[in-house]
PDB file of C-alpha atoms in Angstrom:
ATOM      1  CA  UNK A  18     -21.582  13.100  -5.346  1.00 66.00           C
ATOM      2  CA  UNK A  19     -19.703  14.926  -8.045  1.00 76.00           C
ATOM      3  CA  UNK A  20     -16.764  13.560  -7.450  1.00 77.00           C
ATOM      4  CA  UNK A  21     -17.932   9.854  -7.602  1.00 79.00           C
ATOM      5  CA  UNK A  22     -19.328  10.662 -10.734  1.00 81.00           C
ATOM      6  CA  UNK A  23     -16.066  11.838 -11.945  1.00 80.00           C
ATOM      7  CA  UNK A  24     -14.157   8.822 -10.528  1.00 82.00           C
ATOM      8  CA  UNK A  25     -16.986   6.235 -12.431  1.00 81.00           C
ATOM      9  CA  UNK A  26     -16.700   7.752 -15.593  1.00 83.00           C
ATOM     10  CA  UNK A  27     -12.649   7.983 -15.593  1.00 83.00           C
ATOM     11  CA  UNK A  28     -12.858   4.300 -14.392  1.00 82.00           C
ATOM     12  CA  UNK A  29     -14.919   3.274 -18.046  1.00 80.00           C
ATOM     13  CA  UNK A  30     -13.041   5.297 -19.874  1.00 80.00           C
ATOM     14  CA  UNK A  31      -9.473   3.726 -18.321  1.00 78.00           C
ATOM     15  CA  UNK A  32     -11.489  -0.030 -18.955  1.00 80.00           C
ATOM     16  CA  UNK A  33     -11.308   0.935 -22.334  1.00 84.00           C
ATOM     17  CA  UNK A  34      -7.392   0.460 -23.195  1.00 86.00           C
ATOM     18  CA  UNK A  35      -6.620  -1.703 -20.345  1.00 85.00           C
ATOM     19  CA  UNK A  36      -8.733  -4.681 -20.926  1.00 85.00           C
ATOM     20  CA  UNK A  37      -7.492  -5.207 -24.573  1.00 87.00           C
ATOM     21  CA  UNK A  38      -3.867  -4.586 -23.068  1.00 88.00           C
ATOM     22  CA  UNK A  39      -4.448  -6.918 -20.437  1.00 86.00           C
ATOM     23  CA  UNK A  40      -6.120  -9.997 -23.001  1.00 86.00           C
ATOM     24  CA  UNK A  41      -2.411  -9.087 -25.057  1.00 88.00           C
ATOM     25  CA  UNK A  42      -0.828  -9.834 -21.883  1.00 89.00           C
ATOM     26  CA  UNK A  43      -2.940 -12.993 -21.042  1.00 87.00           C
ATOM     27  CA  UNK A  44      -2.135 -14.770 -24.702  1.00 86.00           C
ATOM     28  CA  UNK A  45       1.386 -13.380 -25.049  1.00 83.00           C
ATOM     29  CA  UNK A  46       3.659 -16.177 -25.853  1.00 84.00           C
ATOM     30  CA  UNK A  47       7.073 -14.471 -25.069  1.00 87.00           C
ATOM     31  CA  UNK A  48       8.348 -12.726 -22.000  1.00 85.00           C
ATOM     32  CA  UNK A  49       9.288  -9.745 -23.797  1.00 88.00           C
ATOM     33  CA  UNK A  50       5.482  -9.274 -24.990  1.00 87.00           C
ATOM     34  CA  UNK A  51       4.071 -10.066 -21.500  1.00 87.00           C
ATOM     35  CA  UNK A  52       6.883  -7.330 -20.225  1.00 88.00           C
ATOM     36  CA  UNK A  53       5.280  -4.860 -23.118  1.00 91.00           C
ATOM     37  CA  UNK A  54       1.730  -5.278 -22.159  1.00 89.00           C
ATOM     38  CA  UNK A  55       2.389  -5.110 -18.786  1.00 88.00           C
ATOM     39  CA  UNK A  56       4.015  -1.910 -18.951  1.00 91.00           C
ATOM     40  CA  UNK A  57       1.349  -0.373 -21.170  1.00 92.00           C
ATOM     41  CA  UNK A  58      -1.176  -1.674 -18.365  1.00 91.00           C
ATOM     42  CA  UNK A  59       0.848   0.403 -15.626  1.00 92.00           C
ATOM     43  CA  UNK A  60       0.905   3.610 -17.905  1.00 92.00           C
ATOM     44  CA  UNK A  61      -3.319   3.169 -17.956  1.00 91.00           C
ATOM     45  CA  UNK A  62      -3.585   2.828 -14.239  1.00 91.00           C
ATOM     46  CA  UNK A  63      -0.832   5.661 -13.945  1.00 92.00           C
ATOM     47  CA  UNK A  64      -2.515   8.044 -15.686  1.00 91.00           C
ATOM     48  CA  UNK A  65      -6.019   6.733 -14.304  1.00 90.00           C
ATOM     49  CA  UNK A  66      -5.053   7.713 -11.121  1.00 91.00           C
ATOM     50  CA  UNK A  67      -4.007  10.847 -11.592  1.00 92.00           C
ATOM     51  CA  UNK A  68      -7.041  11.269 -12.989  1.00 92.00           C
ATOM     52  CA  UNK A  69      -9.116  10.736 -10.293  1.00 90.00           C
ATOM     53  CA  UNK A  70      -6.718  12.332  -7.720  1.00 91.00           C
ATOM     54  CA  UNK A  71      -7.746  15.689 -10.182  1.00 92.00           C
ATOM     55  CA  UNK A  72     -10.904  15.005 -10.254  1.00 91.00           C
ATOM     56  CA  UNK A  73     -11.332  14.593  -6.128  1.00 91.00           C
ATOM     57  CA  UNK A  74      -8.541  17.347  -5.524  1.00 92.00           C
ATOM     58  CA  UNK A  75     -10.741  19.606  -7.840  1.00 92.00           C
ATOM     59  CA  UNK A  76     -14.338  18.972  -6.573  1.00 91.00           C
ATOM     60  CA  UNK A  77     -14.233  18.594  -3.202  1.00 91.00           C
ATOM     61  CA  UNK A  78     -11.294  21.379  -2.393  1.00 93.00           C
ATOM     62  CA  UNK A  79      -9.000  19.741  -0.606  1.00 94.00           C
ATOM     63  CA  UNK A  80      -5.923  21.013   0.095  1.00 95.00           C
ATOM     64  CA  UNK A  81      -2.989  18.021  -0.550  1.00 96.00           C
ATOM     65  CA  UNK A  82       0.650  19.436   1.137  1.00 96.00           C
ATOM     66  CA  UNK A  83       3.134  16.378  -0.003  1.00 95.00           C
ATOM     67  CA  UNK A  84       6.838  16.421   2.614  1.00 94.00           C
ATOM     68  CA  UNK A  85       9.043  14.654   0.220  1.00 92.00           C
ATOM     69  CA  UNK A  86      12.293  13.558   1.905  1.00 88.00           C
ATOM     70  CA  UNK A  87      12.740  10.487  -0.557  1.00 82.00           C
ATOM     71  CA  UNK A  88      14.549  11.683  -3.229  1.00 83.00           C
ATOM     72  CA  UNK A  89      13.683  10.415  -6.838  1.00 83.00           C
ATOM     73  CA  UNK A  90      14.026   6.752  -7.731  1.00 87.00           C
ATOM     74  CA  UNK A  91      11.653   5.259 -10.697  1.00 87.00           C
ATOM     75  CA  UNK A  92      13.943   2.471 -11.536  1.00 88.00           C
ATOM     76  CA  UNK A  93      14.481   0.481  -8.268  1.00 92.00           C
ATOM     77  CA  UNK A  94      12.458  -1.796  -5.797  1.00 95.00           C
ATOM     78  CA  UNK A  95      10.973  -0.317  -2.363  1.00 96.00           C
ATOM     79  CA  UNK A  96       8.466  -1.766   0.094  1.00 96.00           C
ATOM     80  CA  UNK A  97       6.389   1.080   1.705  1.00 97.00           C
ATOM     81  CA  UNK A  98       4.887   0.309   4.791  1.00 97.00           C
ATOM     82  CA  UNK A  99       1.968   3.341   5.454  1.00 96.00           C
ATOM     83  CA  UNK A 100      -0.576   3.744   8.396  1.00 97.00           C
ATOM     84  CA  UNK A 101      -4.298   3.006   6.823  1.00 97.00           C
ATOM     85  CA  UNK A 102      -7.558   5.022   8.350  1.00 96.00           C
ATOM     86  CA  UNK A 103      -9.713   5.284   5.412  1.00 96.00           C
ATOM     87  CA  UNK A 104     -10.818   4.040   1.447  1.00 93.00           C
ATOM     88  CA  UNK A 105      -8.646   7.091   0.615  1.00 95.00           C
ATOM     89  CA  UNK A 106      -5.441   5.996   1.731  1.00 96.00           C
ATOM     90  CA  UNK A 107      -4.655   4.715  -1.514  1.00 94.00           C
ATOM     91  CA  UNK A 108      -5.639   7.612  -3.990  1.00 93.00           C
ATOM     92  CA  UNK A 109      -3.166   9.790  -2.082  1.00 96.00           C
ATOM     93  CA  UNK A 110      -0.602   7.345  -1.684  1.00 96.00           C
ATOM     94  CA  UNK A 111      -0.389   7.236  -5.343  1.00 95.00           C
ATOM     95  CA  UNK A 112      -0.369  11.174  -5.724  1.00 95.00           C
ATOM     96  CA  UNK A 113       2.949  10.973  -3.590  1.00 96.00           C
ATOM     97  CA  UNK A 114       4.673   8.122  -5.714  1.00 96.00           C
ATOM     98  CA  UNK A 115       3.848   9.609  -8.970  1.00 93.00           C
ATOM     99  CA  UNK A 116       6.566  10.286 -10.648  1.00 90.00           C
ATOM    100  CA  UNK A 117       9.353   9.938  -8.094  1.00 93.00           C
ATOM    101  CA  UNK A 118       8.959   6.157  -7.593  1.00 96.00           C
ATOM    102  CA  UNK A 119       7.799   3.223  -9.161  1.00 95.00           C
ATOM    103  CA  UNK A 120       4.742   2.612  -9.708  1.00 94.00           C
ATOM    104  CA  UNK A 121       2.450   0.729  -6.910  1.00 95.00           C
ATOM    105  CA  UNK A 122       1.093  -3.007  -6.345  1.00 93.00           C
ATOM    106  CA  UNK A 123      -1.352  -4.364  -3.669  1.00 90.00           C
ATOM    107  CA  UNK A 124      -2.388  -7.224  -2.155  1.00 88.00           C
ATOM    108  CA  UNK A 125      -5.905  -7.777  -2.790  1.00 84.00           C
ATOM    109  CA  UNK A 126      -8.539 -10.707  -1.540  1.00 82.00           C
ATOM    110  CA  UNK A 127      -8.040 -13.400  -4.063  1.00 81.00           C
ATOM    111  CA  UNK A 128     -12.095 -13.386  -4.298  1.00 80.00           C
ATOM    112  CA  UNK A 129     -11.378  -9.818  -6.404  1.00 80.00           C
ATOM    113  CA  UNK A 130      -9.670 -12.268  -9.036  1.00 78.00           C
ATOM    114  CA  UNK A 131     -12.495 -13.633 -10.462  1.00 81.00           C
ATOM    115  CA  UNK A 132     -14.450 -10.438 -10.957  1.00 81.00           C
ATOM    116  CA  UNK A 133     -15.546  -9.546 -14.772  1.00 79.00           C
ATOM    117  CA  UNK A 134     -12.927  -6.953 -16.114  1.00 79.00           C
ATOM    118  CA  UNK A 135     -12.063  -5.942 -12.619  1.00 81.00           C
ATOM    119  CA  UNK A 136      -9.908  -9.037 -11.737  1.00 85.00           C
ATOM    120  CA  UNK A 137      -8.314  -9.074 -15.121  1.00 84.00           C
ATOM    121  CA  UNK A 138      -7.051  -5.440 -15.246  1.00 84.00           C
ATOM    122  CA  UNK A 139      -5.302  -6.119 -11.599  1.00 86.00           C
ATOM    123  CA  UNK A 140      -3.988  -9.198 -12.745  1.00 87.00           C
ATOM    124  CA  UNK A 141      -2.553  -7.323 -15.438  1.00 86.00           C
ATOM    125  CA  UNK A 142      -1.104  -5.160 -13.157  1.00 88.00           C
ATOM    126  CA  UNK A 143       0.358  -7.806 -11.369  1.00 89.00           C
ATOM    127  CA  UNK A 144      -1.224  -7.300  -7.900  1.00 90.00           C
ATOM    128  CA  UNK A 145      -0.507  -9.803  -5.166  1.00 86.00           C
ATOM    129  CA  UNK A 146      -3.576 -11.755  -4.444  1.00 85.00           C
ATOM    130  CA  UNK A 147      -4.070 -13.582  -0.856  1.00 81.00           C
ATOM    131  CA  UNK A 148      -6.645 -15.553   1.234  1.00 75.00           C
ATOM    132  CA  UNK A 149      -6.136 -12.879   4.429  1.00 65.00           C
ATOM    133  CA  UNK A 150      -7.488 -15.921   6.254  1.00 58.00           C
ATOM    134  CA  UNK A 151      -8.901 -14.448   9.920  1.00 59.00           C
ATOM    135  CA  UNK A 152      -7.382 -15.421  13.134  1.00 61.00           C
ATOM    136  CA  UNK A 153     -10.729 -17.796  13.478  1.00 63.00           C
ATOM    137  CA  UNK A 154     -10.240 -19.357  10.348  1.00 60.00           C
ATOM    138  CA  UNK A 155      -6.104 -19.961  11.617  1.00 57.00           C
ATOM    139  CA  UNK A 156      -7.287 -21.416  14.799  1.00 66.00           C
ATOM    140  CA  UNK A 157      -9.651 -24.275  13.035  1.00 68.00           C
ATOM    141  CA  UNK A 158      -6.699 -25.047  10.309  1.00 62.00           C
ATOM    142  CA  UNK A 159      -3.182 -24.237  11.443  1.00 62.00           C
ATOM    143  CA  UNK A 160      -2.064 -25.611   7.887  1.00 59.00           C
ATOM    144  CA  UNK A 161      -3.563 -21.697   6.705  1.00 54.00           C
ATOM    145  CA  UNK A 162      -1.167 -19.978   8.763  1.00 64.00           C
ATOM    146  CA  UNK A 163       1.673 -18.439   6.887  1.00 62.00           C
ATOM    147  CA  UNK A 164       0.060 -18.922   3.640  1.00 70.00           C
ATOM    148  CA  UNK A 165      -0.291 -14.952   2.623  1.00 73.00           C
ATOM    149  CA  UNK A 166       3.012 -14.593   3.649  1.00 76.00           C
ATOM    150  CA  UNK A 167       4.252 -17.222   1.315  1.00 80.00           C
ATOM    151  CA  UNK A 168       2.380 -15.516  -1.609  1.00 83.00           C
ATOM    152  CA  UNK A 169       3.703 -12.301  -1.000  1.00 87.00           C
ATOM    153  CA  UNK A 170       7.622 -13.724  -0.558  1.00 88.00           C
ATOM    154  CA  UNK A 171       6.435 -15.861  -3.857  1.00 86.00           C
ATOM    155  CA  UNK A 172       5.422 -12.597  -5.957  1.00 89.00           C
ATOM    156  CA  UNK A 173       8.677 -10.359  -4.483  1.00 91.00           C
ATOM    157  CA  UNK A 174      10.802 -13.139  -5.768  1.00 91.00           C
ATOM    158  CA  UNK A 175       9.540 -12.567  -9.086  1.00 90.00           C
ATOM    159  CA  UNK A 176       9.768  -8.910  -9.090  1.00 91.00           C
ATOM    160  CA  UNK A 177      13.462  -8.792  -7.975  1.00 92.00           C
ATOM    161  CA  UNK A 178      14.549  -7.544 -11.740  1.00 89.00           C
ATOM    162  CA  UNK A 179      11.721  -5.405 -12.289  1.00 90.00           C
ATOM    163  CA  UNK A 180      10.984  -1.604 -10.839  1.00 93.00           C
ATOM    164  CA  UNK A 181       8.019  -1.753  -8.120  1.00 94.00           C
ATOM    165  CA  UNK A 182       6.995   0.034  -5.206  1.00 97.00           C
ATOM    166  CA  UNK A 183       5.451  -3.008  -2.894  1.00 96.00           C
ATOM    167  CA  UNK A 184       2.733  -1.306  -0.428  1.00 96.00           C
ATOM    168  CA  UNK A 185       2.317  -3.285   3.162  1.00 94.00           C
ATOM    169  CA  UNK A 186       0.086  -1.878   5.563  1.00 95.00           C
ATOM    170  CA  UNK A 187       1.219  -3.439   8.550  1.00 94.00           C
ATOM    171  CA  UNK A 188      -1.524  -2.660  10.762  1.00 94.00           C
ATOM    172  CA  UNK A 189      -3.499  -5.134   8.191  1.00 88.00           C
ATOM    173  CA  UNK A 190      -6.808  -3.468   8.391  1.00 90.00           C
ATOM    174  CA  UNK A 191      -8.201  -0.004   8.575  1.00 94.00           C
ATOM    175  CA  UNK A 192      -7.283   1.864  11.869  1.00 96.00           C
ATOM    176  CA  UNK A 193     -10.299   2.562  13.616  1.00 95.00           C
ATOM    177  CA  UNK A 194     -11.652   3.547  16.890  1.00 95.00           C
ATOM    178  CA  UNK A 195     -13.361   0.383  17.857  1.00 95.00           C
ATOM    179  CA  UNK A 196     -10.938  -1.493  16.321  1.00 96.00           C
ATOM    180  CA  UNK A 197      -8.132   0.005  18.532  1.00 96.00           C
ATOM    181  CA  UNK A 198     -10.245  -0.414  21.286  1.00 96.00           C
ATOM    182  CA  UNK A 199     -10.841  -4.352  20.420  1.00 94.00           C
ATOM    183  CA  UNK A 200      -7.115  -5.338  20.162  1.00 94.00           C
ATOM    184  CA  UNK A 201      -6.401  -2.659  23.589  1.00 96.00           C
ATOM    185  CA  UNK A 202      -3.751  -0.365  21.115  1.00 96.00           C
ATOM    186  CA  UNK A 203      -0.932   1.194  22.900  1.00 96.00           C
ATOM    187  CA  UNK A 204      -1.360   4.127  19.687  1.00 97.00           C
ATOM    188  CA  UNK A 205      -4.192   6.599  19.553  1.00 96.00           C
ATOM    189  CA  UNK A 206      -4.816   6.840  15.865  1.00 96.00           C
ATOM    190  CA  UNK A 207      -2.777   3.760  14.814  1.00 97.00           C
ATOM    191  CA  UNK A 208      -3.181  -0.119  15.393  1.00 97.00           C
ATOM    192  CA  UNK A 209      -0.265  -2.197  16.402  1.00 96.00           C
ATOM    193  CA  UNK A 210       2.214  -2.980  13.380  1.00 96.00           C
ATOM    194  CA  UNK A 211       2.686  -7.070  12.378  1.00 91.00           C
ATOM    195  CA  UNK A 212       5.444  -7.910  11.171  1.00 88.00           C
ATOM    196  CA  UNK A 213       5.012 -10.623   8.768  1.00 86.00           C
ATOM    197  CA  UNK A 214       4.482  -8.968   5.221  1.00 88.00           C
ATOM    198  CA  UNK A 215       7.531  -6.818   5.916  1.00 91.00           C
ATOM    199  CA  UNK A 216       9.520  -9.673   7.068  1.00 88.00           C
ATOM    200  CA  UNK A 217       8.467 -11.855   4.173  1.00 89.00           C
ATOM    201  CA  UNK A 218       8.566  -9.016   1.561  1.00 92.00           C
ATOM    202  CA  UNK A 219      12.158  -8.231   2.687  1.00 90.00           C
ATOM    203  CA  UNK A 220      13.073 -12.332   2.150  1.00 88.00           C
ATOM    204  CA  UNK A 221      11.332 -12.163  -1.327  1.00 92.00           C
ATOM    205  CA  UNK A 222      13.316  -8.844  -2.685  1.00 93.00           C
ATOM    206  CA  UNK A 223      17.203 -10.273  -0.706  1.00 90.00           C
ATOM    207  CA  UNK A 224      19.931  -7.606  -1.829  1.00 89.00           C
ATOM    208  CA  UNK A 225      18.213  -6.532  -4.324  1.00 93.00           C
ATOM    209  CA  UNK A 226      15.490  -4.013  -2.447  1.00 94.00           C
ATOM    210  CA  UNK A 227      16.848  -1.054  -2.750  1.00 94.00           C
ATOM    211  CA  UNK A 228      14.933   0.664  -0.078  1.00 94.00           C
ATOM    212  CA  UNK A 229      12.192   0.971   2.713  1.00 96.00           C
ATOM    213  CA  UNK A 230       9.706   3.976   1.399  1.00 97.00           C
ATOM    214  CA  UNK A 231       7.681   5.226   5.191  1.00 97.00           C
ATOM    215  CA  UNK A 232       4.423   7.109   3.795  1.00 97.00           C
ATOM    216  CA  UNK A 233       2.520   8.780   6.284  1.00 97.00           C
ATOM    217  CA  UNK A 234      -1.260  10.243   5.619  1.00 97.00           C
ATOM    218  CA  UNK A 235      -2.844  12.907   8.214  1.00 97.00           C
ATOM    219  CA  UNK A 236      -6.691  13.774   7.658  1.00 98.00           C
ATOM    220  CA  UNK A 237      -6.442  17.621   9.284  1.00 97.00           C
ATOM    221  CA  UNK A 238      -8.738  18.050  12.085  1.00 96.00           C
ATOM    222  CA  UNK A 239     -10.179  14.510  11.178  1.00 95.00           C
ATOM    223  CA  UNK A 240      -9.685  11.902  13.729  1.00 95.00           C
ATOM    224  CA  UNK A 241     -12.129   9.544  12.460  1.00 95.00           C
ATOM    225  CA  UNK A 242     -11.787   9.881   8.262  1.00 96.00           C
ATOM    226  CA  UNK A 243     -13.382   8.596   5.613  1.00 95.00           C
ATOM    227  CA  UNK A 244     -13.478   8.661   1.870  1.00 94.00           C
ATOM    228  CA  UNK A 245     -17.179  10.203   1.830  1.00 93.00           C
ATOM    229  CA  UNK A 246     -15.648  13.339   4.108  1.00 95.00           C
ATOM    230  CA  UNK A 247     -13.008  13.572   1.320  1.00 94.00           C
ATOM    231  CA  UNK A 248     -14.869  13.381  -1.431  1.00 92.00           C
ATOM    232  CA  UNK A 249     -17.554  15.892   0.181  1.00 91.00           C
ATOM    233  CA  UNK A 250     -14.978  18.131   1.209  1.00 91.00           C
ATOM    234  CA  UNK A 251     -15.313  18.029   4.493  1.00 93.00           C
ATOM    235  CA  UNK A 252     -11.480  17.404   5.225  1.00 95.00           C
ATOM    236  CA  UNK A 253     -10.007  20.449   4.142  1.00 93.00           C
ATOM    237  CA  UNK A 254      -6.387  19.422   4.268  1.00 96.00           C
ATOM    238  CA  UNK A 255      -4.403  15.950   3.804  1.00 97.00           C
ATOM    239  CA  UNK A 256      -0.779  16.356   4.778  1.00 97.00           C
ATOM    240  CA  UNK A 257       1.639  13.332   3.451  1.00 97.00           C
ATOM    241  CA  UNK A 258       4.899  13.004   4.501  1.00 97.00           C
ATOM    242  CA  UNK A 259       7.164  10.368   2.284  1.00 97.00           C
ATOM    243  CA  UNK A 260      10.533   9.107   3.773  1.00 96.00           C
ATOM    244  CA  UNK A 261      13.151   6.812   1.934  1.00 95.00           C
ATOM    245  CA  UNK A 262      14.911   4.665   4.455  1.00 94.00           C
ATOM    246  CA  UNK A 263      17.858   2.429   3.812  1.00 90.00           C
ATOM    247  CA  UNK A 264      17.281  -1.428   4.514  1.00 89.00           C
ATOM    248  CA  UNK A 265      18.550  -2.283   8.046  1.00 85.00           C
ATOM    249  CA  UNK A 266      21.642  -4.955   7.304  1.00 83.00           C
ATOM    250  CA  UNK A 267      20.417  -6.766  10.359  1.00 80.00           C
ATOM    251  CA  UNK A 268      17.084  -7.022   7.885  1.00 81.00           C
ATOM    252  CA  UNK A 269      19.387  -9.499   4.949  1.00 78.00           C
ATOM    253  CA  UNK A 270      22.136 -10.653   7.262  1.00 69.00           C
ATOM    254  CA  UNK A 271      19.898 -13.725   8.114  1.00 61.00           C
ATOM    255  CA  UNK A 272      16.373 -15.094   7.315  1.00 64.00           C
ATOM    256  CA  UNK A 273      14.264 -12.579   7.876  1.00 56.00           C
ATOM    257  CA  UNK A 274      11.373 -14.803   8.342  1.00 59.00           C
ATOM    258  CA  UNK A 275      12.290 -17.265  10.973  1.00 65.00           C
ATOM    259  CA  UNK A 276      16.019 -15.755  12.367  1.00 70.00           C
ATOM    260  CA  UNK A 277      14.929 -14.176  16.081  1.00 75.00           C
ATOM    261  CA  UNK A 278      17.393 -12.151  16.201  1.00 76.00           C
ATOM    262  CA  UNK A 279      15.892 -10.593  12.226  1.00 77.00           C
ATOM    263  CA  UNK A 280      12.263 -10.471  13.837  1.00 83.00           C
ATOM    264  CA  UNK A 281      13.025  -8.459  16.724  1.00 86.00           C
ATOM    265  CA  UNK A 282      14.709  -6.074  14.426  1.00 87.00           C
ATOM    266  CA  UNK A 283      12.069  -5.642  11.995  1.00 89.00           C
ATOM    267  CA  UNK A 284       9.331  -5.907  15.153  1.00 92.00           C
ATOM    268  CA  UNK A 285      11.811  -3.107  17.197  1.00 93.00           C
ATOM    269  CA  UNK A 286      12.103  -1.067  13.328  1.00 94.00           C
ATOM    270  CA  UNK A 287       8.405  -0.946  12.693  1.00 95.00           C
ATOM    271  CA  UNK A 288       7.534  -0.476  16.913  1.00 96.00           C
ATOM    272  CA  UNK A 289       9.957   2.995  16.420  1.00 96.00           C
ATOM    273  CA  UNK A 290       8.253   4.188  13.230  1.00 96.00           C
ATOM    274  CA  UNK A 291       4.624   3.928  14.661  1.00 97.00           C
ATOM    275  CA  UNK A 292       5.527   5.575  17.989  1.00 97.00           C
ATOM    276  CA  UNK A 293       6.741   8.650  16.020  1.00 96.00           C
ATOM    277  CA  UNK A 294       4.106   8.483  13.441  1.00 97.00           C
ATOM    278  CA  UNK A 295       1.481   8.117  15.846  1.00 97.00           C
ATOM    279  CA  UNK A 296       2.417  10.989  17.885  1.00 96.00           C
ATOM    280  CA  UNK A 297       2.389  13.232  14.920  1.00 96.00           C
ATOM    281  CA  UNK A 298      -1.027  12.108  13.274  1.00 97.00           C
ATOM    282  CA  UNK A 299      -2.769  12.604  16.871  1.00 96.00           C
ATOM    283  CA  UNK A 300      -1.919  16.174  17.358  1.00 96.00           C
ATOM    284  CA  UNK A 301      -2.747  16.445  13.020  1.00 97.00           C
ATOM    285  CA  UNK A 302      -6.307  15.228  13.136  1.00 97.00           C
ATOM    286  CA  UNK A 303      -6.982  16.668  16.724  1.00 95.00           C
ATOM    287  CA  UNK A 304      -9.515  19.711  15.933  1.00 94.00           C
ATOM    288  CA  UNK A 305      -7.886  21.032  19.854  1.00 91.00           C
ATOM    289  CA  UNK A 306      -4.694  21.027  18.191  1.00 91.00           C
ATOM    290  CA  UNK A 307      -2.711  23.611  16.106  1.00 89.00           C
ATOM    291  CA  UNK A 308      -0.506  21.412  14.195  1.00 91.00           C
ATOM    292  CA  UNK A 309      -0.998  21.102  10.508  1.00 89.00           C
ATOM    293  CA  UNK A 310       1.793  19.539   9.128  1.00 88.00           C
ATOM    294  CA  UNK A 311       4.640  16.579   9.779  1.00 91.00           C
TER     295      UNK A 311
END
């Protein structure tokens, strides 16, 4: 409970700055003074989030062991792809960026857009909003499919001169038990990768993404997580391992989007990463196993 205290009252204290930065950025009449607000709207998130990852790392004891095998690169423009189990995927994915690479956008429902304060401040942080229609919703209008990935190739574009770490998830969803059981996953902590906001990110960026960031999270001894065992501190450790990968040519030699012969690479690139990282986070957050570490 003490840490979700400490994570409210950080998040009214960050409103503070941010919303006037983010009404600058809203009326700014230049490009150069929407550039200047929206880099004073990334230093408030920056240093909110470290904020909170103090405040959790403090309260509930856990123990966060970061593998860096990225290098340094705050000036450039990465897609990470990540495996997602739990609400606090995203608190520690930002502990491992800070400071060695740009700083992080999301997609988020578009619904979260027109939320008081809340859809302001990540517009000002220039988060990707989409529709994440279901596969229902697909079925009844086929003119919805490929819409999210058109937003995301639309926003990529636009961030081809600018330094940004763009986070896909591509399992889509939280990994779960059921879940995994529902869609009959070959992985035991992971759901099958898509391929579409990798393929479509890749199109937006061209030649100028100048890397694939791979961030792995392992809840020790948890194979079910969640951000209430976190914050309780009933996961003791969170291992992270962060790899820098170079783009695939095969990934910009054609259309990444529609080119077969592109698909199957990115499907075969993302099918080799989630066999290895799957194999790993099993024997992690197995409480049989030994293994506390990448």
């Amino acid at each position: 409970m003490a840490s979700i205290v400490g994570i409210v009252l950080i998040t009214l204290a960050g409103v503070i700055p941010l919303v006037p930065v983010a009404l600058a950025k809203r009326v700014a009449r230049s490009e150069r003074a929407r550039e200047r607000a929206g880099r004073a709207a990334i230093a408030v998130a920056r240093y909110w989030a470290r904020a909170c990852n103090a405040v959790v790392i403090a309260i509930s004891g856990v123990r966060v062991s970061l593998q860096h095998e990225a290098g340094d690169s705050l000036n450039g423009r990465f897609v990470l792809i990540g495996n997602h189990q739990c609400a606090a995927d995203p608190l520690f994915l930002v502990y491992a960026l800070d400071g060695r690479f740009p700083f992080p956008r999301f997609c988020l429902k578009r619904s979260l857009r027109r939320l008081p304060v809340i859809g302001l401040a990540f517009w000002a942080l220039d988060y990707i909003f989409v529709d994440r229609h279901s596969r229902e919703a697909v079925r009844r209008n086929p003119a919805l499919r490929g819409r999210d990935a058109e937003s995301i190739e639309h926003a990529c574009r636009g961030f081809r001169d600018h330094s940004i770490t763009f986070v896909n998830y591509p399992e889509g969803t939280r990994s779960t038990a059921a879940k995994r059981r529902a869609v009959d996953s070959p992985y035991k902590t992971l759901l099958p990768p898509r391929t579409g906001g990798l393929r479509y990110a890749v199109r937006g960026f061209g030649a100028s993404l100048d890397g694939i960031l791979d961030l792995s999270i392992g809840y020790v001894d948890a194979p079910a997580p969640t951000l209430w065992a976190v914050l309780t501190g009933r996961i003791s450790t969170v291992v992270l391992r962060l790899q820098r990968l170079e783009v695939p040519p095969e990934f910009l030699t054609a259309d990444a989007t529609s080119d077969p012969d592109a698909v199957d690479a990115i499907r075969a690139f993302l099918e080799a990463r989630w066999r290895a990282k799957d194999k790993a986070l099993a024997e992690i957050q197995s409480p049989a196993s030994v293994r506390r570490g990448f």
